[in-house]
Coordinates of N, CA, C and O in Angstrom, one line a residue:
M691 N 47.4 155.7 16.1 CA 48.0 156.7 16.1 C 49.2 156.3 14.9 O 49.3 155.3 14.7
N692 N 49.6 157.3 14.1 CA 50.6 156.4 12.9 C 51.7 156.3 13.4 O 52.3 156.8 13.7
T693 N 51.6 155.2 12.1 CA 52.8 154.3 12.3 C 54.2 155.5 11.6 O 54.8 155.1 13.0
H694 N 53.9 155.7 11.0 CA 55.6 157.0 10.6 C 55.9 157.3 12.1 O 56.4 157.3 12.4
L695 N 54.8 158.0 12.4 CA 55.4 159.3 13.4 C 55.6 158.5 15.2 O 56.6 158.8 15.7
M696 N 54.4 157.4 14.9 CA 55.5 156.2 15.9 C 57.2 155.9 15.5 O 57.5 155.8 16.7
E697 N 57.2 155.2 14.9 CA 58.8 155.1 13.7 C 59.4 156.6 14.5 O 60.4 156.7 15.3
T698 N 59.5 157.4 14.2 CA 59.5 158.6 14.2 C 60.4 159.2 16.0 O 61.5 159.2 16.6
L699 N 59.4 158.8 17.0 CA 58.9 159.5 18.5 C 59.9 157.9 18.9 O 60.5 158.5 19.8
S700 N 60.0 157.0 18.3 CA 59.8 156.0 18.3 C 62.5 155.4 18.5 O 63.3 155.6 19.4
R701 N 62.3 156.5 17.2 CA 64.2 156.6 16.8 C 64.3 157.2 17.9 O 66.2 157.2 18.3
E702 N 64.4 158.3 18.2 CA 64.9 159.8 18.4 C 64.5 159.1 20.5 O 65.8 159.6 21.3
I703 N 63.9 158.6 21.2 CA 63.7 157.7 22.0 C 64.9 156.3 22.3 O 66.3 156.9 22.9
I704 N 65.0 155.8 21.3 CA 66.0 154.8 21.6 C 67.4 156.0 21.4 O 68.9 156.3 21.8
K705 N 67.8 157.6 20.4 CA 69.3 158.4 20.2 C 69.4 158.6 21.9 O 69.9 158.9 21.8
S706 N 67.9 158.5 22.6 CA 68.1 159.6 23.6 C 68.5 158.2 25.4 O 68.6 158.7 26.1
L707 N 68.5 156.9 25.1 CA 68.8 156.2 25.4 C 70.1 156.4 25.9 O 71.3 156.6 25.3
P708 N 70.9 155.8 27.1 CA 72.8 155.2 27.8 C 73.5 155.0 26.7 O 72.7 154.5 26.2
S709 N 74.5 155.3 26.2 CA 75.3 154.8 24.9 C 75.0 152.7 25.5 O 74.9 152.7 24.4
R710 N 75.3 152.2 26.7 CA 75.6 151.0 26.2 C 74.6 150.1 26.1 O 73.7 149.8 25.1
Q711 N 73.2 151.4 26.0 CA 71.6 150.1 26.2 C 71.3 151.3 24.5 O 70.8 150.2 24.0
K712 N 71.9 151.4 24.3 CA 71.4 152.0 22.9 C 72.0 150.9 22.1 O 71.5 150.5 21.1
D713 N 73.6 150.7 22.4 CA 74.9 150.1 21.6 C 73.8 148.3 21.6 O 73.5 147.9 20.8
I714 N 73.6 147.7 22.6 CA 73.0 146.7 22.7 C 71.4 146.7 21.9 O 71.2 145.8 21.2
Y715 N 70.6 147.6 21.6 CA 69.7 147.5 21.3 C 69.5 147.2 19.7 O 69.4 146.5 19.2
E716 N 71.0 148.5 19.5 CA 70.4 148.6 18.2 C 71.3 147.2 17.1 O 71.2 147.0 16.4
Y717 N 72.0 146.7 18.3 CA 72.9 146.0 17.5 C 71.7 144.5 17.2 O 71.6 143.9 16.2
V718 N 71.1 144.3 18.6 CA 70.1 143.8 18.0 C 69.4 143.5 17.4 O 69.4 142.9 16.5
V719 N 68.8 144.6 17.3 CA 67.7 145.1 16.2 C 68.0 145.1 14.9 O 67.6 144.5 13.8
N720 N 69.4 145.0 14.2 CA 70.7 145.4 13.3 C 70.0 143.8 12.8 O 70.2 143.6 12.1
L721 N 70.4 142.9 13.2 CA 71.1 141.5 13.5 C 69.0 141.1 13.1 O 69.0 140.3 12.2
E722 N 68.7 141.1 13.7 CA 66.6 140.6 13.0 C 66.6 141.4 11.5 O 66.1 141.1 11.0
D723 N 66.6 142.2 11.8 CA 66.8 143.4 10.7 C 67.0 142.1 9.2 O 66.4 142.6 8.5
E724 N 69.2 142.3 9.4 CA 69.1 141.7 8.1 C 68.5 140.1 8.2 O 68.5 139.7 6.9
L725 N 68.1 139.1 9.6 CA 67.9 138.6 9.1 C 65.8 138.3 8.1 O 65.5 137.6 7.3
A726 N 65.3 139.4 9.1 CA 63.4 139.8 7.8 C 64.3 140.1 6.9 O 62.8 139.7 5.8
S727 N 65.4 140.4 6.2 CA 65.4 141.5 4.7 C 65.3 139.9 3.8 O 65.6 140.3 2.6
Q728 N 66.4 138.5 4.7 CA 66.4 137.0 3.8 C 65.4 136.4 4.6 O 65.3 135.6 3.1
A729 N 64.2 136.7 5.2 CA 62.2 136.1 5.1 C 62.1 136.5 3.8 O 61.6 137.4 3.6
S730 N 61.1 135.5 3.9 CA 59.9 135.5 2.5 C 59.1 135.6 3.1 O 58.0 136.0 2.7
T731 N 58.9 134.5 4.6 CA 57.2 135.1 4.8 C 57.7 135.2 6.7 O 59.3 134.9 7.2
S732 N 56.8 135.1 7.2 CA 57.4 134.8 9.2 C 57.8 133.8 9.7 O 58.4 134.3 10.4
D733 N 57.2 133.1 8.8 CA 57.3 131.3 9.3 C 59.2 131.6 9.6 O 60.0 130.7 9.8
E734 N 60.0 132.0 7.6 CA 61.3 131.3 8.0 C 62.2 132.4 8.2 O 62.6 132.3 8.7
F735 N 61.5 133.9 8.4 CA 61.8 134.2 9.1 C 62.5 134.1 10.5 O 63.1 134.4 11.7
M736 N 60.7 133.2 11.8 CA 61.3 132.7 12.8 C 62.1 131.9 12.8 O 63.2 131.6 13.9
S737 N 62.4 130.5 12.2 CA 63.3 129.6 11.7 C 64.5 130.5 11.4 O 65.5 130.1 12.4
L738 N 65.1 131.4 10.2 CA 66.4 132.4 11.2 C 66.3 133.3 12.2 O 67.5 133.0 13.0
L739 N 65.8 133.2 13.1 CA 65.5 133.5 14.7 C 66.2 132.8 15.4 O 66.9 133.0 16.1
V740 N 65.5 131.7 15.2 CA 65.8 130.5 16.1 C 67.2 130.0 15.4 O 68.2 130.0 16.6
K741 N 67.3 129.5 14.3 CA 69.5 129.6 13.5 C 70.3 130.4 14.1 O 70.8 130.1 14.7
H742 N 70.0 131.3 13.8 CA 71.2 132.1 14.3 C 70.4 133.1 15.6 O 71.9 133.9 16.2
S743 N 69.6 133.4 16.5 CA 69.7 133.8 17.8 C 70.3 134.7 18.0 O 71.7 135.1 18.2
P744 N 69.9 135.7 17.4 CA 69.9 137.5 17.3 C 70.8 137.8 18.8 O 72.2 138.0 19.6
H745 N 69.8 137.4 20.1 CA 70.3 137.9 20.8 C 71.0 136.8 21.6 O 71.9 137.3 22.5
R746 N 70.9 135.8 21.9 CA 73.4 135.3 22.1 C 74.1 135.7 21.0 O 75.2 135.4 22.4
Q747 N 74.1 136.2 19.8 CA 75.0 136.9 19.9 C 75.4 137.7 20.4 O 76.6 138.5 19.9
A748 N 73.8 138.5 20.6 CA 75.0 139.8 21.5 C 75.1 140.0 22.8 O 76.2 141.0 22.9
A749 N 74.4 138.9 23.0 CA 75.5 138.4 24.8 C 76.5 138.0 24.5 O 77.3 138.7 25.5
E750 N 77.2 137.4 23.3 CA 78.4 137.1 22.9 C 79.6 138.3 22.5 O 80.3 139.0 24.0
H751 N 78.5 139.5 21.7 CA 78.9 140.2 21.6 C 79.7 141.2 22.5 O 80.9 142.8 22.3
F752 N 78.4 142.0 24.2 CA 78.6 142.7 25.0 C 79.3 142.1 26.2 O 78.8 143.2 27.1
N753 N 80.0 141.0 25.6 CA 80.1 139.4 27.5 C 79.2 139.8 28.2 O 79.4 140.3 28.9
L754 N 78.2 139.2 28.2 CA 76.7 139.2 28.8 C 76.5 137.6 29.2 O 76.8 137.3 27.4
S755 N 75.7 137.3 29.6 CA 75.9 136.1 29.6 C 73.7 135.8 28.7 O 73.7 137.3 28.9
F756 N 72.8 134.9 28.7 CA 71.9 134.7 27.4 C 70.6 135.6 28.9 O 70.3 136.5 28.3
G757 N 71.1 135.5 30.1 CA 70.1 135.7 30.9 C 70.2 137.5 31.3 O 69.6 138.3 30.8
Q758 N 71.6 138.1 31.4 CA 71.4 139.1 31.2 C 71.2 139.6 30.1 O 70.6 141.5 29.9
L759 N 71.4 139.6 29.3 CA 71.2 140.6 27.8 C 69.5 140.6 27.7 O 69.2 141.1 27.2
M760 N 68.8 139.6 27.7 CA 67.1 138.9 27.7 C 67.0 140.0 28.7 O 65.9 140.7 28.7
M761 N 67.8 140.5 29.6 CA 66.8 141.5 31.0 C 67.3 142.4 30.7 O 66.1 144.0 31.2
T762 N 68.1 142.8 29.9 CA 69.0 144.5 29.4 C 67.4 144.4 28.7 O 67.0 145.8 28.5
M763 N 68.1 144.5 27.7 CA 66.6 144.1 26.5 C 65.2 144.4 27.3 O 64.4 145.2 26.3
H764 N 64.8 143.6 28.1 CA 63.1 143.7 28.2 C 63.7 145.2 29.1 O 62.4 145.7 29.0
K765 N 64.3 145.9 29.6 CA 64.7 147.2 30.7 C 63.9 147.7 29.0 O 63.4 148.7 29.2
I766 N 64.9 147.9 28.4 CA 65.2 148.9 27.3 C 64.2 148.6 26.4 O 63.5 150.3 26.5
E767 N 63.1 147.7 26.6 CA 62.2 148.0 25.5 C 61.4 148.6 26.3 O 60.4 149.3 25.9
D768 N 60.5 148.3 27.5 CA 59.8 148.5 28.7 C 60.2 150.4 28.7 O 59.1 150.9 28.6
T769 N 61.7 150.9 28.5 CA 61.6 152.3 28.8 C 61.5 152.7 27.9 O 60.5 154.1 27.4
I770 N 61.7 151.9 25.9 CA 61.2 152.7 25.1 C 60.0 153.3 25.2 O 58.9 153.9 24.4
S771 N 59.2 151.7 25.4 CA 57.6 151.9 25.4 C 56.8 152.9 26.2 O 55.6 153.2 25.9
M772 N 57.8 153.1 27.4 CA 56.8 153.9 28.5 C 57.4 155.4 28.1 O 56.3 156.4 28.1
Q773 N 58.2 155.5 27.5 CA 58.4 156.7 27.8 C 57.3 157.0 25.4 O 57.2 158.5 25.3
L774 N 57.3 156.4 25.1 CA 56.6 156.6 23.5 C 55.1 157.0 24.5 O 54.6 157.7 24.0
E775 N 54.7 156.4 25.2 CA 53.5 155.7 25.7 C 53.0 157.7 26.0 O 52.2 157.7 26.1
Q776 N 54.3 157.8 27.6 CA 54.4 159.6 27.8 C 54.2 160.8 26.9 O 53.0 160.9 26.5
K777 N 54.9 160.4 25.2 CA 54.7 161.1 24.7 C 53.6 161.2 23.6 O 53.0 161.6 23.3
M778 N 52.7 159.5 23.6 CA 51.9 159.8 22.3 C 50.8 160.6 23.3 O 49.6 161.0 23.1
E779 N 50.8 160.6 24.3 CA 49.4 161.1 25.6 C 49.5 162.8 25.5 O 48.4 162.2 25.8
H780 N 50.8 163.1 25.1 CA 50.7 164.8 24.8 C 50.6 164.9 22.9 O 50.9 166.5 23.1
A781 N 49.8 164.1 22.5 CA 50.3 164.4 21.1 C 49.0 165.2 20.4 O 48.0 164.7 21.6
Q782 N 48.9 165.6 19.7 CA 47.7 167.1 19.2 C 47.5 166.8 17.7 O 48.9 166.8 17.5
W783 N 46.1 166.2 17.4 CA 46.5 166.5 15.6 C 45.4 167.3 15.6 O 44.3 167.0 16.5
L784 N 45.9 168.3 14.7 CA 44.5 169.3 14.7 C 44.5 169.2 12.6 O 45.2 169.3 12.5
D785 N 43.2 169.1 12.1 CA 43.3 168.9 10.8 C 42.3 170.5 10.0 O 42.1 170.5 10.7
L786 N 42.9 170.9 9.7 CA 43.8 171.7 9.4 C 43.0 171.9 7.4 O 43.1 172.8 7.0
T787 N 42.5 171.1 7.3 CA 41.9 171.0 6.3 C 41.6 171.5 5.8 O 41.0 172.8 4.5
E788 N 40.3 172.5 5.8 CA 39.5 173.0 5.1 C 39.7 175.3 5.9 O 39.2 175.5 5.0
K789 N 40.3 175.0 6.9 CA 40.9 176.0 6.8 C 41.9 176.2 5.8 O 42.2 177.7 5.4
V790 N 43.0 175.6 5.2 CA 43.8 175.7 4.0 C 43.1 175.5 3.0 O 43.5 176.8 1.8
R791 N 41.9 174.7 2.5 CA 41.4 175.4 1.6 C 40.6 176.1 0.9 O 40.5 176.8 0.4
L792 N 40.4 177.2 2.5 CA 39.4 178.6 2.3 C 40.8 179.1 2.5 O 40.0 180.9 1.4
Q793 N 41.7 179.2 2.5 CA 42.7 180.2 1.7 C 43.5 180.3 0.9 O 44.1 180.6 -0.2
N794 N 43.3 178.7 -0.1 CA 43.4 178.5 -0.9 C 42.8 178.2 -2.4 O 42.5 176.2 -1.8
K795 N 42.5 178.0 -2.9 CA 41.2 177.7 -3.8 C 41.8 176.3 -4.5 O 41.3 175.2 -5.2
N796 N 43.0 176.4 -4.9 CA 43.6 176.3 -6.0 C 44.1 174.6 -5.1 O 45.1 173.4 -5.8
I797 N 44.2 174.4 -4.1 CA 44.1 172.5 -3.4 C 43.8 171.7 -3.6 O 42.2 171.7 -3.9
D798 N 44.4 170.6 -4.1 CA 43.6 169.3 -4.5 C 42.7 168.9 -3.3 O 43.2 168.9 -2.1
D799 N 41.1 168.6 -3.6 CA 40.8 167.9 -2.8 C 40.9 166.9 -1.9 O 40.1 166.7 -0.7
H800 N 41.5 165.8 -2.6 CA 41.8 164.7 -1.6 C 42.7 164.9 -1.2 O 43.4 164.0 -0.1
V801 N 42.8 166.0 -0.8 CA 44.5 166.2 0.4 C 44.0 166.5 1.7 O 43.4 167.3 1.3
K802 N 44.6 166.0 2.4 CA 44.2 166.3 3.9 C 45.1 167.4 4.8 O 46.9 166.6 4.6
Y803 N 45.1 168.0 5.1 CA 46.1 169.4 6.5 C 45.7 168.9 7.6 O 45.1 169.2 8.2
F804 N 46.9 168.8 8.0 CA 47.4 169.0 9.9 C 48.3 169.1 9.8 O 49.0 169.3 9.6
Y805 N 48.2 170.2 11.5 CA 49.1 170.3 12.2 C 49.4 169.0 13.3 O 48.3 168.8 14.3
F806 N 50.8 169.2 13.7 CA 51.2 168.2 14.8 C 51.7 168.9 15.7 O 52.5 169.3 15.3
S807 N 51.3 168.9 17.0 CA 51.5 169.3 18.4 C 52.4 167.9 19.4 O 51.4 167.3 19.6
L808 N 53.5 168.3 19.5 CA 54.0 167.5 20.5 C 54.1 168.3 22.2 O 55.2 168.5 21.9
H809 N 53.2 168.7 23.2 CA 53.5 169.3 24.7 C 54.2 167.6 25.1 O 53.5 166.9 26.2
E810 N 55.2 168.6 25.3 CA 55.8 167.4 26.5 C 55.4 167.8 28.4 O 55.9 168.7 28.1
A811 N 56.1 166.8 28.5 CA 55.1 167.6 30.0 C 56.3 168.2 31.2 O 57.4 167.5 31.0

């Protein structure tokens, strides 16, 4: 499925999380993103993760033990994953390229037209 779509749906799921879970998740992800922007290779990124430990920083910031923070993050990630999977099961792509071309002859032949529908259960 389209990576951009999955990212968009993930952001919507994250927005709908309970406030504390959303704050914790976004705090960790922002720290990780900051480290990723400083790294030029995956090895360098991993080294920065070990050195700066975003999860330990988050645990301190939110006054949690490292174990509590990790359990919370796993729960949040499981929730996001489960909701994303449910949304993707109900997603439907319709290729409307030929219908659009029949209605408009001036359309670029290299462009495809899709309709995306997301039916919630």
